[in-house]
Amino acid sequence: MSDAPHTPIAAADVPRHVGIIMDGNGRWAASRGLPRVEGHRRGVETLRRTIRAAGEIGIKFITIFSFSAENWSRPASEVGELMGLLRRFIRNDLAELHKSGVRVRIIGERDELEPDIARLLTEAEELTKGNTNLTLVVAFNYGSRQEIVRGVHRAMKAVAEGRLKADDITADTFSGFLDAPDIPDPDLIIRTSGEQRLSNFLLWQAAYSEFVFVPTFWPDFDRAALEAAIGEFRQRERRFGGLVAKTGS
Ligand code: FPP
């Protein structure tokens, strides 16, 4: 990340919620003859810088795809390294995030996680729940189809218990059964590394998101790249299915 001073982006032009698919750690490492885990380690540093930059720019919500429900199919050693990185990230960075006014939220399936990881995630949410500067939503053991199915189960339970009528399930009310119902939909989704797909990330929530795909591998992503993505977002005309452009959310 460059240390050059940055011209502030006007608050009205800043997307409220940015989702990020942090892709390309492995290719970054391979292109340097390094083990894949080195790419993930550098990816965590990029994540730290990006959270700081997002707060400074005035983004209010950032959702990061840090471990997908499909990532379990990677070699056990790489899964172990990713779990270790999450543990270290929470142990080392939680106090700093809290001090900076960051609220941490987790989406994804927690029941299958090792108990100490599930505990750390809960601890991060509990400690930071009163913070208001920036909300960091960590998608961990997350898949969007799985989240939607969890939502269907919650809605069915509400109907079975008489708290909801089946006819009252609409797109709006159903959103309330997803993992983080109080978080607004992302205005902008960025995917690094040149791949152009969602890979089971926020499928429901991304209905009206703008997508920006950047060729940079995640470890090389920096504040300038984030600002460039926001610049591209600002050029887009968001109509939400109507005829007249609207400012997001
Ligand atoms: C994609 O790169 C990235 C991931 C699967 C994990 C992202 C994880 C981090 C940035 C670090 C962990 C973060 C926390 C909070 C623990 P890839 O391995 O798919 O890269 P490739 O497509 O080049 O192989």
PDB file of C-alpha atoms and ligand atoms in Angstrom:
ATOM      1  CA  MET A   1       0.000   0.000   0.000  1.00  0.00           C
ATOM      2  CA  SER A   2       1.350   3.416  -0.873  1.00  0.00           C
ATOM      3  CA  ASP A   3       1.847   5.866   1.957  1.00  0.00           C
ATOM      4  CA  ALA A   4       1.105   8.851  -0.278  1.00  0.00           C
ATOM      5  CA  PRO A   5      -1.613  11.165   1.050  1.00  0.00           C
ATOM      6  CA  HIS A   6      -5.053  10.364  -0.318  1.00  0.00           C
ATOM      7  CA  THR A   7      -7.631  12.774  -1.629  1.00  0.00           C
ATOM      8  CA  PRO A   8     -10.743  11.940   0.375  1.00  0.00           C
ATOM      9  CA  ILE A   9     -13.680  10.449  -1.534  1.00  0.00           C
ATOM     10  CA  ALA A  10     -16.859  12.451  -0.831  1.00  0.00           C
ATOM     11  CA  ALA A  11     -18.982  10.628   1.754  1.00  0.00           C
ATOM     12  CA  ALA A  12     -21.983  10.463  -0.591  1.00  0.00           C
ATOM     13  CA  ASP A  13     -19.876   8.545  -3.124  1.00  0.00           C
ATOM     14  CA  VAL A  14     -18.706   5.878  -0.706  1.00  0.00           C
ATOM     15  CA  PRO A  15     -20.542   2.534  -0.914  1.00  0.00           C
ATOM     16  CA  ARG A  16     -22.033   1.752   2.469  1.00  0.00           C
ATOM     17  CA  HIS A  17     -21.305  -1.974   2.284  1.00  0.00           C
ATOM     18  CA  VAL A  18     -18.465  -3.597   0.325  1.00  0.00           C
ATOM     19  CA  GLY A  19     -18.117  -7.371  -0.029  1.00  0.00           C
ATOM     20  CA  ILE A  20     -14.699  -8.749  -0.903  1.00  0.00           C
ATOM     21  CA  ILE A  21     -13.760 -12.129  -2.374  1.00  0.00           C
ATOM     22  CA  MET A  22     -10.087 -12.262  -1.449  1.00  0.00           C
ATOM     23  CA  ASP A  23      -8.825 -14.509  -4.263  1.00  0.00           C
ATOM     24  CA  GLY A  24      -5.393 -15.312  -5.645  1.00  0.00           C
ATOM     25  CA  ASN A  25      -3.287 -16.033  -2.557  1.00  0.00           C
ATOM     26  CA  GLY A  26      -2.127 -19.363  -3.969  1.00  0.00           C
ATOM     27  CA  ARG A  27      -1.237 -17.941  -7.389  1.00  0.00           C
ATOM     28  CA  TRP A  28       0.559 -15.010  -5.760  1.00  0.00           C
ATOM     29  CA  ALA A  29       2.713 -17.494  -3.853  1.00  0.00           C
ATOM     30  CA  ALA A  30       3.244 -19.829  -6.824  1.00  0.00           C
ATOM     31  CA  SER A  31       4.383 -16.947  -9.017  1.00  0.00           C
ATOM     32  CA  ARG A  32       7.164 -16.338  -6.484  1.00  0.00           C
ATOM     33  CA  GLY A  33       8.066 -19.977  -5.932  1.00  0.00           C
ATOM     34  CA  LEU A  34       6.657 -19.815  -2.385  1.00  0.00           C
ATOM     35  CA  PRO A  35       4.362 -22.288  -0.604  1.00  0.00           C
ATOM     36  CA  ARG A  36       0.643 -21.474  -0.849  1.00  0.00           C
ATOM     37  CA  VAL A  37       0.466 -20.762   2.874  1.00  0.00           C
ATOM     38  CA  GLU A  38       2.809 -17.812   2.373  1.00  0.00           C
ATOM     39  CA  GLY A  39       0.159 -16.306   0.089  1.00  0.00           C
ATOM     40  CA  HIS A  40      -2.459 -16.735   2.819  1.00  0.00           C
ATOM     41  CA  ARG A  41      -0.130 -15.139   5.389  1.00  0.00           C
ATOM     42  CA  ARG A  42       0.389 -12.161   3.128  1.00  0.00           C
ATOM     43  CA  GLY A  43      -3.368 -12.183   2.563  1.00  0.00           C
ATOM     44  CA  VAL A  44      -3.953 -11.577   6.259  1.00  0.00           C
ATOM     45  CA  GLU A  45      -1.648  -8.537   6.134  1.00  0.00           C
ATOM     46  CA  THR A  46      -3.601  -7.246   3.150  1.00  0.00           C
ATOM     47  CA  LEU A  47      -6.783  -7.795   5.101  1.00  0.00           C
ATOM     48  CA  ARG A  48      -5.483  -5.681   8.008  1.00  0.00           C
ATOM     49  CA  ARG A  49      -4.560  -2.841   5.672  1.00  0.00           C
ATOM     50  CA  THR A  50      -7.869  -3.082   3.837  1.00  0.00           C
ATOM     51  CA  ILE A  51      -9.908  -2.889   7.041  1.00  0.00           C
ATOM     52  CA  ARG A  52      -7.934   0.201   8.072  1.00  0.00           C
ATOM     53  CA  ALA A  53      -8.371   1.810   4.647  1.00  0.00           C
ATOM     54  CA  ALA A  54     -12.088   0.979   4.558  1.00  0.00           C
ATOM     55  CA  GLY A  55     -12.586   2.704   7.910  1.00  0.00           C
ATOM     56  CA  GLU A  56     -10.657   5.764   6.781  1.00  0.00           C
ATOM     57  CA  ILE A  57     -12.605   5.982   3.513  1.00  0.00           C
ATOM     58  CA  GLY A  58     -15.884   5.864   5.431  1.00  0.00           C
ATOM     59  CA  ILE A  59     -17.195   2.439   4.404  1.00  0.00           C
ATOM     60  CA  LYS A  60     -19.571   1.265   7.159  1.00  0.00           C
ATOM     61  CA  PHE A  61     -19.782  -2.486   6.414  1.00  0.00           C
ATOM     62  CA  ILE A  62     -17.251  -4.817   4.862  1.00  0.00           C
ATOM     63  CA  THR A  63     -17.888  -8.528   4.328  1.00  0.00           C
ATOM     64  CA  ILE A  64     -14.888 -10.740   3.624  1.00  0.00           C
ATOM     65  CA  PHE A  65     -15.004 -14.274   2.260  1.00  0.00           C
ATOM     66  CA  SER A  66     -12.366 -15.861   4.451  1.00  0.00           C
ATOM     67  CA  PHE A  67     -13.204 -19.572   4.365  1.00  0.00           C
ATOM     68  CA  SER A  68     -15.849 -21.086   2.153  1.00  0.00           C
ATOM     69  CA  ALA A  69     -17.899 -24.155   2.960  1.00  0.00           C
ATOM     70  CA  GLU A  70     -16.191 -25.691  -0.094  1.00  0.00           C
ATOM     71  CA  ASN A  71     -12.657 -24.940   1.171  1.00  0.00           C
ATOM     72  CA  TRP A  72     -12.735 -28.108   3.340  1.00  0.00           C
ATOM     73  CA  SER A  73     -11.897 -30.029   0.172  1.00  0.00           C
ATOM     74  CA  ARG A  74      -8.387 -28.508   0.117  1.00  0.00           C
ATOM     75  CA  PRO A  75      -5.478 -30.581   1.481  1.00  0.00           C
ATOM     76  CA  ALA A  76      -5.724 -30.997   5.255  1.00  0.00           C
ATOM     77  CA  SER A  77      -2.449 -29.102   5.725  1.00  0.00           C
ATOM     78  CA  GLU A  78      -3.813 -26.012   3.945  1.00  0.00           C
ATOM     79  CA  VAL A  79      -7.118 -26.182   5.859  1.00  0.00           C
ATOM     80  CA  GLY A  80      -5.083 -26.412   9.075  1.00  0.00           C
ATOM     81  CA  GLU A  81      -3.029 -23.362   8.064  1.00  0.00           C
ATOM     82  CA  LEU A  82      -6.169 -21.337   7.276  1.00  0.00           C
ATOM     83  CA  MET A  83      -7.687 -22.273  10.655  1.00  0.00           C
ATOM     84  CA  GLY A  84      -4.411 -21.292  12.326  1.00  0.00           C
ATOM     85  CA  LEU A  85      -4.432 -17.936  10.534  1.00  0.00           C
ATOM     86  CA  LEU A  86      -7.967 -17.234  11.726  1.00  0.00           C
ATOM     87  CA  ARG A  87      -7.007 -18.125  15.308  1.00  0.00           C
ATOM     88  CA  ARG A  88      -3.965 -15.843  15.142  1.00  0.00           C
ATOM     89  CA  PHE A  89      -5.921 -13.067  13.423  1.00  0.00           C
ATOM     90  CA  ILE A  90      -8.505 -13.001  16.208  1.00  0.00           C
ATOM     91  CA  ARG A  91      -5.976 -13.431  19.026  1.00  0.00           C
ATOM     92  CA  ASN A  92      -3.566 -10.795  17.699  1.00  0.00           C
ATOM     93  CA  ASP A  93      -5.882  -8.290  16.066  1.00  0.00           C
ATOM     94  CA  LEU A  94      -9.075  -8.323  18.092  1.00  0.00           C
ATOM     95  CA  ALA A  95      -7.902  -5.770  20.669  1.00  0.00           C
ATOM     96  CA  GLU A  96      -6.753  -3.405  17.914  1.00  0.00           C
ATOM     97  CA  LEU A  97      -9.993  -3.828  15.962  1.00  0.00           C
ATOM     98  CA  HIS A  98     -11.963  -3.133  19.137  1.00  0.00           C
ATOM     99  CA  LYS A  99      -9.884  -0.033  19.859  1.00  0.00           C
ATOM    100  CA  SER A 100     -10.588   1.226  16.339  1.00  0.00           C
ATOM    101  CA  GLY A 101     -14.343   0.872  16.876  1.00  0.00           C
ATOM    102  CA  VAL A 102     -14.759  -2.136  14.586  1.00  0.00           C
ATOM    103  CA  ARG A 103     -17.742  -4.402  15.250  1.00  0.00           C
ATOM    104  CA  VAL A 104     -17.087  -8.005  14.210  1.00  0.00           C
ATOM    105  CA  ARG A 105     -19.885 -10.236  12.944  1.00  0.00           C
ATOM    106  CA  ILE A 106     -19.633 -13.789  11.676  1.00  0.00           C
ATOM    107  CA  ILE A 107     -21.759 -15.484   9.025  1.00  0.00           C
ATOM    108  CA  GLY A 108     -21.561 -19.163   8.112  1.00  0.00           C
ATOM    109  CA  GLU A 109     -22.108 -22.518   9.773  1.00  0.00           C
ATOM    110  CA  ARG A 110     -20.507 -22.574  13.210  1.00  0.00           C
ATOM    111  CA  ASP A 111     -21.633 -25.969  14.466  1.00  0.00           C
ATOM    112  CA  GLU A 112     -19.007 -27.835  12.421  1.00  0.00           C
ATOM    113  CA  LEU A 113     -16.069 -25.745  13.635  1.00  0.00           C
ATOM    114  CA  GLU A 114     -13.535 -26.805  16.208  1.00  0.00           C
ATOM    115  CA  PRO A 115     -14.815 -25.640  19.602  1.00  0.00           C
ATOM    116  CA  ASP A 116     -11.937 -23.230  20.250  1.00  0.00           C
ATOM    117  CA  ILE A 117     -12.526 -21.506  16.896  1.00  0.00           C
ATOM    118  CA  ALA A 118     -16.276 -21.257  17.515  1.00  0.00           C
ATOM    119  CA  ARG A 119     -15.454 -19.750  20.925  1.00  0.00           C
ATOM    120  CA  LEU A 120     -13.044 -17.196  19.451  1.00  0.00           C
ATOM    121  CA  LEU A 121     -15.650 -16.122  16.906  1.00  0.00           C
ATOM    122  CA  THR A 122     -18.274 -15.650  19.611  1.00  0.00           C
ATOM    123  CA  GLU A 123     -15.771 -13.788  21.779  1.00  0.00           C
ATOM    124  CA  ALA A 124     -14.949 -11.403  18.897  1.00  0.00           C
ATOM    125  CA  GLU A 125     -18.654 -10.681  18.360  1.00  0.00           C
ATOM    126  CA  GLU A 126     -19.363 -10.221  22.049  1.00  0.00           C
ATOM    127  CA  LEU A 127     -16.413  -7.917  22.737  1.00  0.00           C
ATOM    128  CA  THR A 128     -17.121  -5.641  19.781  1.00  0.00           C
ATOM    129  CA  LYS A 129     -20.918  -5.640  19.656  1.00  0.00           C
ATOM    130  CA  GLY A 130     -21.238  -2.022  20.797  1.00  0.00           C
ATOM    131  CA  ASN A 131     -18.828  -0.586  18.206  1.00  0.00           C
ATOM    132  CA  THR A 132     -20.146   1.631  15.449  1.00  0.00           C
ATOM    133  CA  ASN A 133     -17.285   2.858  13.228  1.00  0.00           C
ATOM    134  CA  LEU A 134     -17.136  -0.092  10.858  1.00  0.00           C
ATOM    135  CA  THR A 135     -18.785  -3.518  10.850  1.00  0.00           C
ATOM    136  CA  LEU A 136     -16.510  -6.324   9.679  1.00  0.00           C
ATOM    137  CA  VAL A 137     -18.584  -9.317   8.630  1.00  0.00           C
ATOM    138  CA  VAL A 138     -16.389 -12.401   8.420  1.00  0.00           C
ATOM    139  CA  ALA A 139     -17.850 -15.116   6.187  1.00  0.00           C
ATOM    140  CA  PHE A 140     -16.306 -18.238   7.705  1.00  0.00           C
ATOM    141  CA  ASN A 141     -17.300 -21.788   6.789  1.00  0.00           C
ATOM    142  CA  TYR A 142     -19.744 -19.880   4.636  1.00  0.00           C
ATOM    143  CA  GLY A 143     -21.668 -20.802   1.522  1.00  0.00           C
ATOM    144  CA  SER A 144     -24.602 -18.743   0.333  1.00  0.00           C
ATOM    145  CA  ARG A 145     -26.785 -21.656  -0.757  1.00  0.00           C
ATOM    146  CA  GLN A 146     -26.233 -23.228   2.656  1.00  0.00           C
ATOM    147  CA  GLU A 147     -27.153 -19.911   4.308  1.00  0.00           C
ATOM    148  CA  ILE A 148     -30.369 -19.736   2.287  1.00  0.00           C
ATOM    149  CA  VAL A 149     -31.252 -23.305   3.301  1.00  0.00           C
ATOM    150  CA  ARG A 150     -30.569 -22.383   6.966  1.00  0.00           C
ATOM    151  CA  GLY A 151     -32.942 -19.440   6.429  1.00  0.00           C
ATOM    152  CA  VAL A 152     -35.618 -21.763   5.006  1.00  0.00           C
ATOM    153  CA  HIS A 153     -35.313 -23.996   8.075  1.00  0.00           C
ATOM    154  CA  ARG A 154     -35.605 -20.996  10.432  1.00  0.00           C
ATOM    155  CA  ALA A 155     -38.648 -19.703   8.554  1.00  0.00           C
ATOM    156  CA  MET A 156     -40.283 -23.159   8.599  1.00  0.00           C
ATOM    157  CA  LYS A 157     -39.662 -23.397  12.340  1.00  0.00           C
ATOM    158  CA  ALA A 158     -41.277 -19.972  12.820  1.00  0.00           C
ATOM    159  CA  VAL A 159     -44.307 -21.146  10.822  1.00  0.00           C
ATOM    160  CA  ALA A 160     -44.493 -24.449  12.779  1.00  0.00           C
ATOM    161  CA  GLU A 161     -44.394 -22.536  16.065  1.00  0.00           C
ATOM    162  CA  GLY A 162     -47.104 -20.130  14.912  1.00  0.00           C
ATOM    163  CA  ARG A 163     -44.827 -17.054  14.911  1.00  0.00           C
ATOM    164  CA  LEU A 164     -45.196 -16.558  11.156  1.00  0.00           C
ATOM    165  CA  LYS A 165     -47.845 -17.362   8.544  1.00  0.00           C
ATOM    166  CA  ALA A 166     -46.553 -19.157   5.461  1.00  0.00           C
ATOM    167  CA  ASP A 167     -48.240 -16.491   3.301  1.00  0.00           C
ATOM    168  CA  ASP A 168     -46.244 -13.809   5.078  1.00  0.00           C
ATOM    169  CA  ILE A 169     -42.959 -15.163   3.719  1.00  0.00           C
ATOM    170  CA  THR A 170     -41.865 -12.601   1.153  1.00  0.00           C
ATOM    171  CA  ALA A 171     -38.477 -11.583  -0.203  1.00  0.00           C
ATOM    172  CA  ASP A 172     -38.349  -8.912   2.504  1.00  0.00           C
ATOM    173  CA  THR A 173     -39.393 -11.049   5.445  1.00  0.00           C
ATOM    174  CA  PHE A 174     -37.222 -13.961   4.294  1.00  0.00           C
ATOM    175  CA  SER A 175     -34.125 -11.744   4.451  1.00  0.00           C
ATOM    176  CA  GLY A 176     -34.786 -11.645   8.194  1.00  0.00           C
ATOM    177  CA  PHE A 177     -34.022 -15.365   8.456  1.00  0.00           C
ATOM    178  CA  LEU A 178     -30.541 -15.158   6.958  1.00  0.00           C
ATOM    179  CA  ASP A 179     -27.368 -15.223   9.087  1.00  0.00           C
ATOM    180  CA  ALA A 180     -27.035 -11.444   9.577  1.00  0.00           C
ATOM    181  CA  PRO A 181     -30.484  -9.961   8.981  1.00  0.00           C
ATOM    182  CA  ASP A 182     -29.563  -6.512  10.270  1.00  0.00           C
ATOM    183  CA  ILE A 183     -26.686  -5.964   7.824  1.00  0.00           C
ATOM    184  CA  PRO A 184     -27.681  -4.056   4.661  1.00  0.00           C
ATOM    185  CA  ASP A 185     -27.098  -5.680   1.267  1.00  0.00           C
ATOM    186  CA  PRO A 186     -23.684  -5.003  -0.277  1.00  0.00           C
ATOM    187  CA  ASP A 187     -23.558  -2.083  -2.696  1.00  0.00           C
ATOM    188  CA  LEU A 188     -20.288  -3.241  -4.210  1.00  0.00           C
ATOM    189  CA  ILE A 189     -18.633  -6.647  -4.441  1.00  0.00           C
ATOM    190  CA  ILE A 190     -14.962  -6.807  -5.345  1.00  0.00           C
ATOM    191  CA  ARG A 191     -13.224 -10.009  -6.418  1.00  0.00           C
ATOM    192  CA  THR A 192      -9.488 -10.032  -6.838  1.00  0.00           C
ATOM    193  CA  SER A 193      -7.300 -12.260  -9.053  1.00  0.00           C
ATOM    194  CA  GLY A 194      -9.212 -11.836 -12.316  1.00  0.00           C
ATOM    195  CA  GLU A 195     -11.821 -14.564 -11.704  1.00  0.00           C
ATOM    196  CA  GLN A 196     -15.317 -13.351 -12.553  1.00  0.00           C
ATOM    197  CA  ARG A 197     -17.832 -15.317 -10.509  1.00  0.00           C
ATOM    198  CA  LEU A 198     -19.526 -15.223  -7.110  1.00  0.00           C
ATOM    199  CA  SER A 199     -18.531 -18.728  -5.965  1.00  0.00           C
ATOM    200  CA  ASN A 200     -21.461 -19.075  -3.559  1.00  0.00           C
ATOM    201  CA  PHE A 201     -20.849 -15.690  -1.836  1.00  0.00           C
ATOM    202  CA  LEU A 202     -23.881 -13.590  -0.776  1.00  0.00           C
ATOM    203  CA  LEU A 203     -26.077 -14.835  -3.646  1.00  0.00           C
ATOM    204  CA  TRP A 204     -29.284 -13.487  -2.082  1.00  0.00           C
ATOM    205  CA  GLN A 205     -27.791 -10.239  -0.812  1.00  0.00           C
ATOM    206  CA  ALA A 206     -26.027  -9.436  -4.106  1.00  0.00           C
ATOM    207  CA  ALA A 207     -29.266  -9.086  -6.095  1.00  0.00           C
ATOM    208  CA  TYR A 208     -28.539  -5.403  -6.833  1.00  0.00           C
ATOM    209  CA  SER A 209     -24.839  -5.185  -6.028  1.00  0.00           C
ATOM    210  CA  GLU A 210     -22.336  -3.797  -8.476  1.00  0.00           C
ATOM    211  CA  PHE A 211     -19.428  -6.127  -9.241  1.00  0.00           C
ATOM    212  CA  VAL A 212     -15.875  -5.013  -9.780  1.00  0.00           C
ATOM    213  CA  PHE A 213     -13.345  -7.657 -10.798  1.00  0.00           C
ATOM    214  CA  VAL A 214      -9.733  -6.659 -10.429  1.00  0.00           C
ATOM    215  CA  PRO A 215      -6.789  -8.596 -11.915  1.00  0.00           C
ATOM    216  CA  THR A 216      -4.586  -8.103  -8.824  1.00  0.00           C
ATOM    217  CA  PHE A 217      -3.907 -11.145  -6.613  1.00  0.00           C
ATOM    218  CA  TRP A 218      -5.239 -10.511  -3.101  1.00  0.00           C
ATOM    219  CA  PRO A 219      -1.818 -10.099  -1.381  1.00  0.00           C
ATOM    220  CA  ASP A 220      -1.075  -7.194  -3.766  1.00  0.00           C
ATOM    221  CA  PHE A 221      -4.436  -5.468  -3.254  1.00  0.00           C
ATOM    222  CA  ASP A 222      -4.015  -2.075  -1.602  1.00  0.00           C
ATOM    223  CA  ARG A 223      -5.773   1.151  -0.777  1.00  0.00           C
ATOM    224  CA  ALA A 224      -5.267   2.510  -4.289  1.00  0.00           C
ATOM    225  CA  ALA A 225      -6.949  -0.619  -5.717  1.00  0.00           C
ATOM    226  CA  LEU A 226      -9.832  -0.229  -3.252  1.00  0.00           C
ATOM    227  CA  GLU A 227     -10.270   3.416  -4.222  1.00  0.00           C
ATOM    228  CA  ALA A 228     -10.112   2.522  -7.919  1.00  0.00           C
ATOM    229  CA  ALA A 229     -12.879  -0.068  -7.385  1.00  0.00           C
ATOM    230  CA  ILE A 230     -14.971   2.566  -5.606  1.00  0.00           C
ATOM    231  CA  GLY A 231     -14.270   4.940  -8.503  1.00  0.00           C
ATOM    232  CA  GLU A 232     -15.635   2.341 -10.916  1.00  0.00           C
ATOM    233  CA  PHE A 233     -18.661   1.791  -8.654  1.00  0.00           C
ATOM    234  CA  ARG A 234     -19.393   5.527  -8.791  1.00  0.00           C
ATOM    235  CA  GLN A 235     -19.512   5.413 -12.604  1.00  0.00           C
ATOM    236  CA  ARG A 236     -22.234   2.782 -12.538  1.00  0.00           C
ATOM    237  CA  GLU A 237     -25.875   3.781 -12.810  1.00  0.00           C
ATOM    238  CA  ARG A 238     -27.776   1.868 -10.142  1.00  0.00           C
ATOM    239  CA  ARG A 239     -31.444   1.488 -11.024  1.00  0.00           C
ATOM    240  CA  PHE A 240     -32.579  -1.413  -8.796  1.00  0.00           C
ATOM    241  CA  GLY A 241     -34.846  -2.611 -11.612  1.00  0.00           C
ATOM    242  CA  GLY A 242     -36.442   0.799 -12.129  1.00  0.00           C
ATOM    243  CA  LEU A 243     -35.729   3.427 -14.760  1.00  0.00           C
ATOM    244  CA  VAL A 244     -34.138   6.161 -12.718  1.00  0.00           C
ATOM    245  CA  ALA A 245     -30.667   5.913 -11.224  1.00  0.00           C
ATOM    246  CA  LYS A 246     -30.627   5.789  -7.429  1.00  0.00           C
ATOM    247  CA  THR A 247     -27.884   6.181  -4.933  1.00  0.00           C
ATOM    248  CA  GLY A 248     -27.379   2.820  -3.240  1.00  0.00           C
ATOM    249  CA  SER A 249     -29.174   1.646  -0.106  1.00  0.00           C
TER     250      SER A 249
HETATM  251  C1  FPP B   1      -8.282 -17.438  -1.935  1.00  0.00           C
HETATM  252  O1  FPP B   1      -7.002 -17.675  -2.405  1.00  0.00           O
HETATM  253  C2  FPP B   1      -8.301 -17.183  -0.526  1.00  0.00           C
HETATM  254  C3  FPP B   1      -8.773 -18.040   0.429  1.00  0.00           C
HETATM  255  C4  FPP B   1      -9.303 -19.393   0.176  1.00  0.00           C
HETATM  256  C5  FPP B   1      -8.783 -17.684   1.809  1.00  0.00           C
HETATM  257  C6  FPP B   1      -8.667 -16.222   2.094  1.00  0.00           C
HETATM  258  C7  FPP B   1      -7.967 -16.132   3.354  1.00  0.00           C
HETATM  259  C8  FPP B   1      -7.159 -15.133   3.729  1.00  0.00           C
HETATM  260  C9  FPP B   1      -6.931 -13.875   3.000  1.00  0.00           C
HETATM  261  C10 FPP B   1      -6.413 -15.273   4.966  1.00  0.00           C
HETATM  262  C11 FPP B   1      -7.232 -15.759   6.080  1.00  0.00           C
HETATM  263  C12 FPP B   1      -8.108 -14.701   6.648  1.00  0.00           C
HETATM  264  C13 FPP B   1      -8.553 -14.823   7.879  1.00  0.00           C
HETATM  265  C14 FPP B   1      -9.399 -13.804   8.534  1.00  0.00           C
HETATM  266  C15 FPP B   1      -8.196 -16.037   8.577  1.00  0.00           C
HETATM  267  P1  FPP B   1      -6.752 -19.059  -3.118  1.00  0.00           P
HETATM  268  O2  FPP B   1      -6.036 -19.936  -2.168  1.00  0.00           O
HETATM  269  O3  FPP B   1      -8.026 -19.604  -3.648  1.00  0.00           O
HETATM  270  O4  FPP B   1      -5.816 -18.607  -4.278  1.00  0.00           O
HETATM  271  P2  FPP B   1      -5.684 -19.288  -5.710  1.00  0.00           P
HETATM  272  O5  FPP B   1      -7.032 -19.202  -6.363  1.00  0.00           O
HETATM  273  O6  FPP B   1      -4.656 -18.448  -6.385  1.00  0.00           O
HETATM  274  O7  FPP B   1      -5.235 -20.696  -5.470  1.00  0.00           O
END
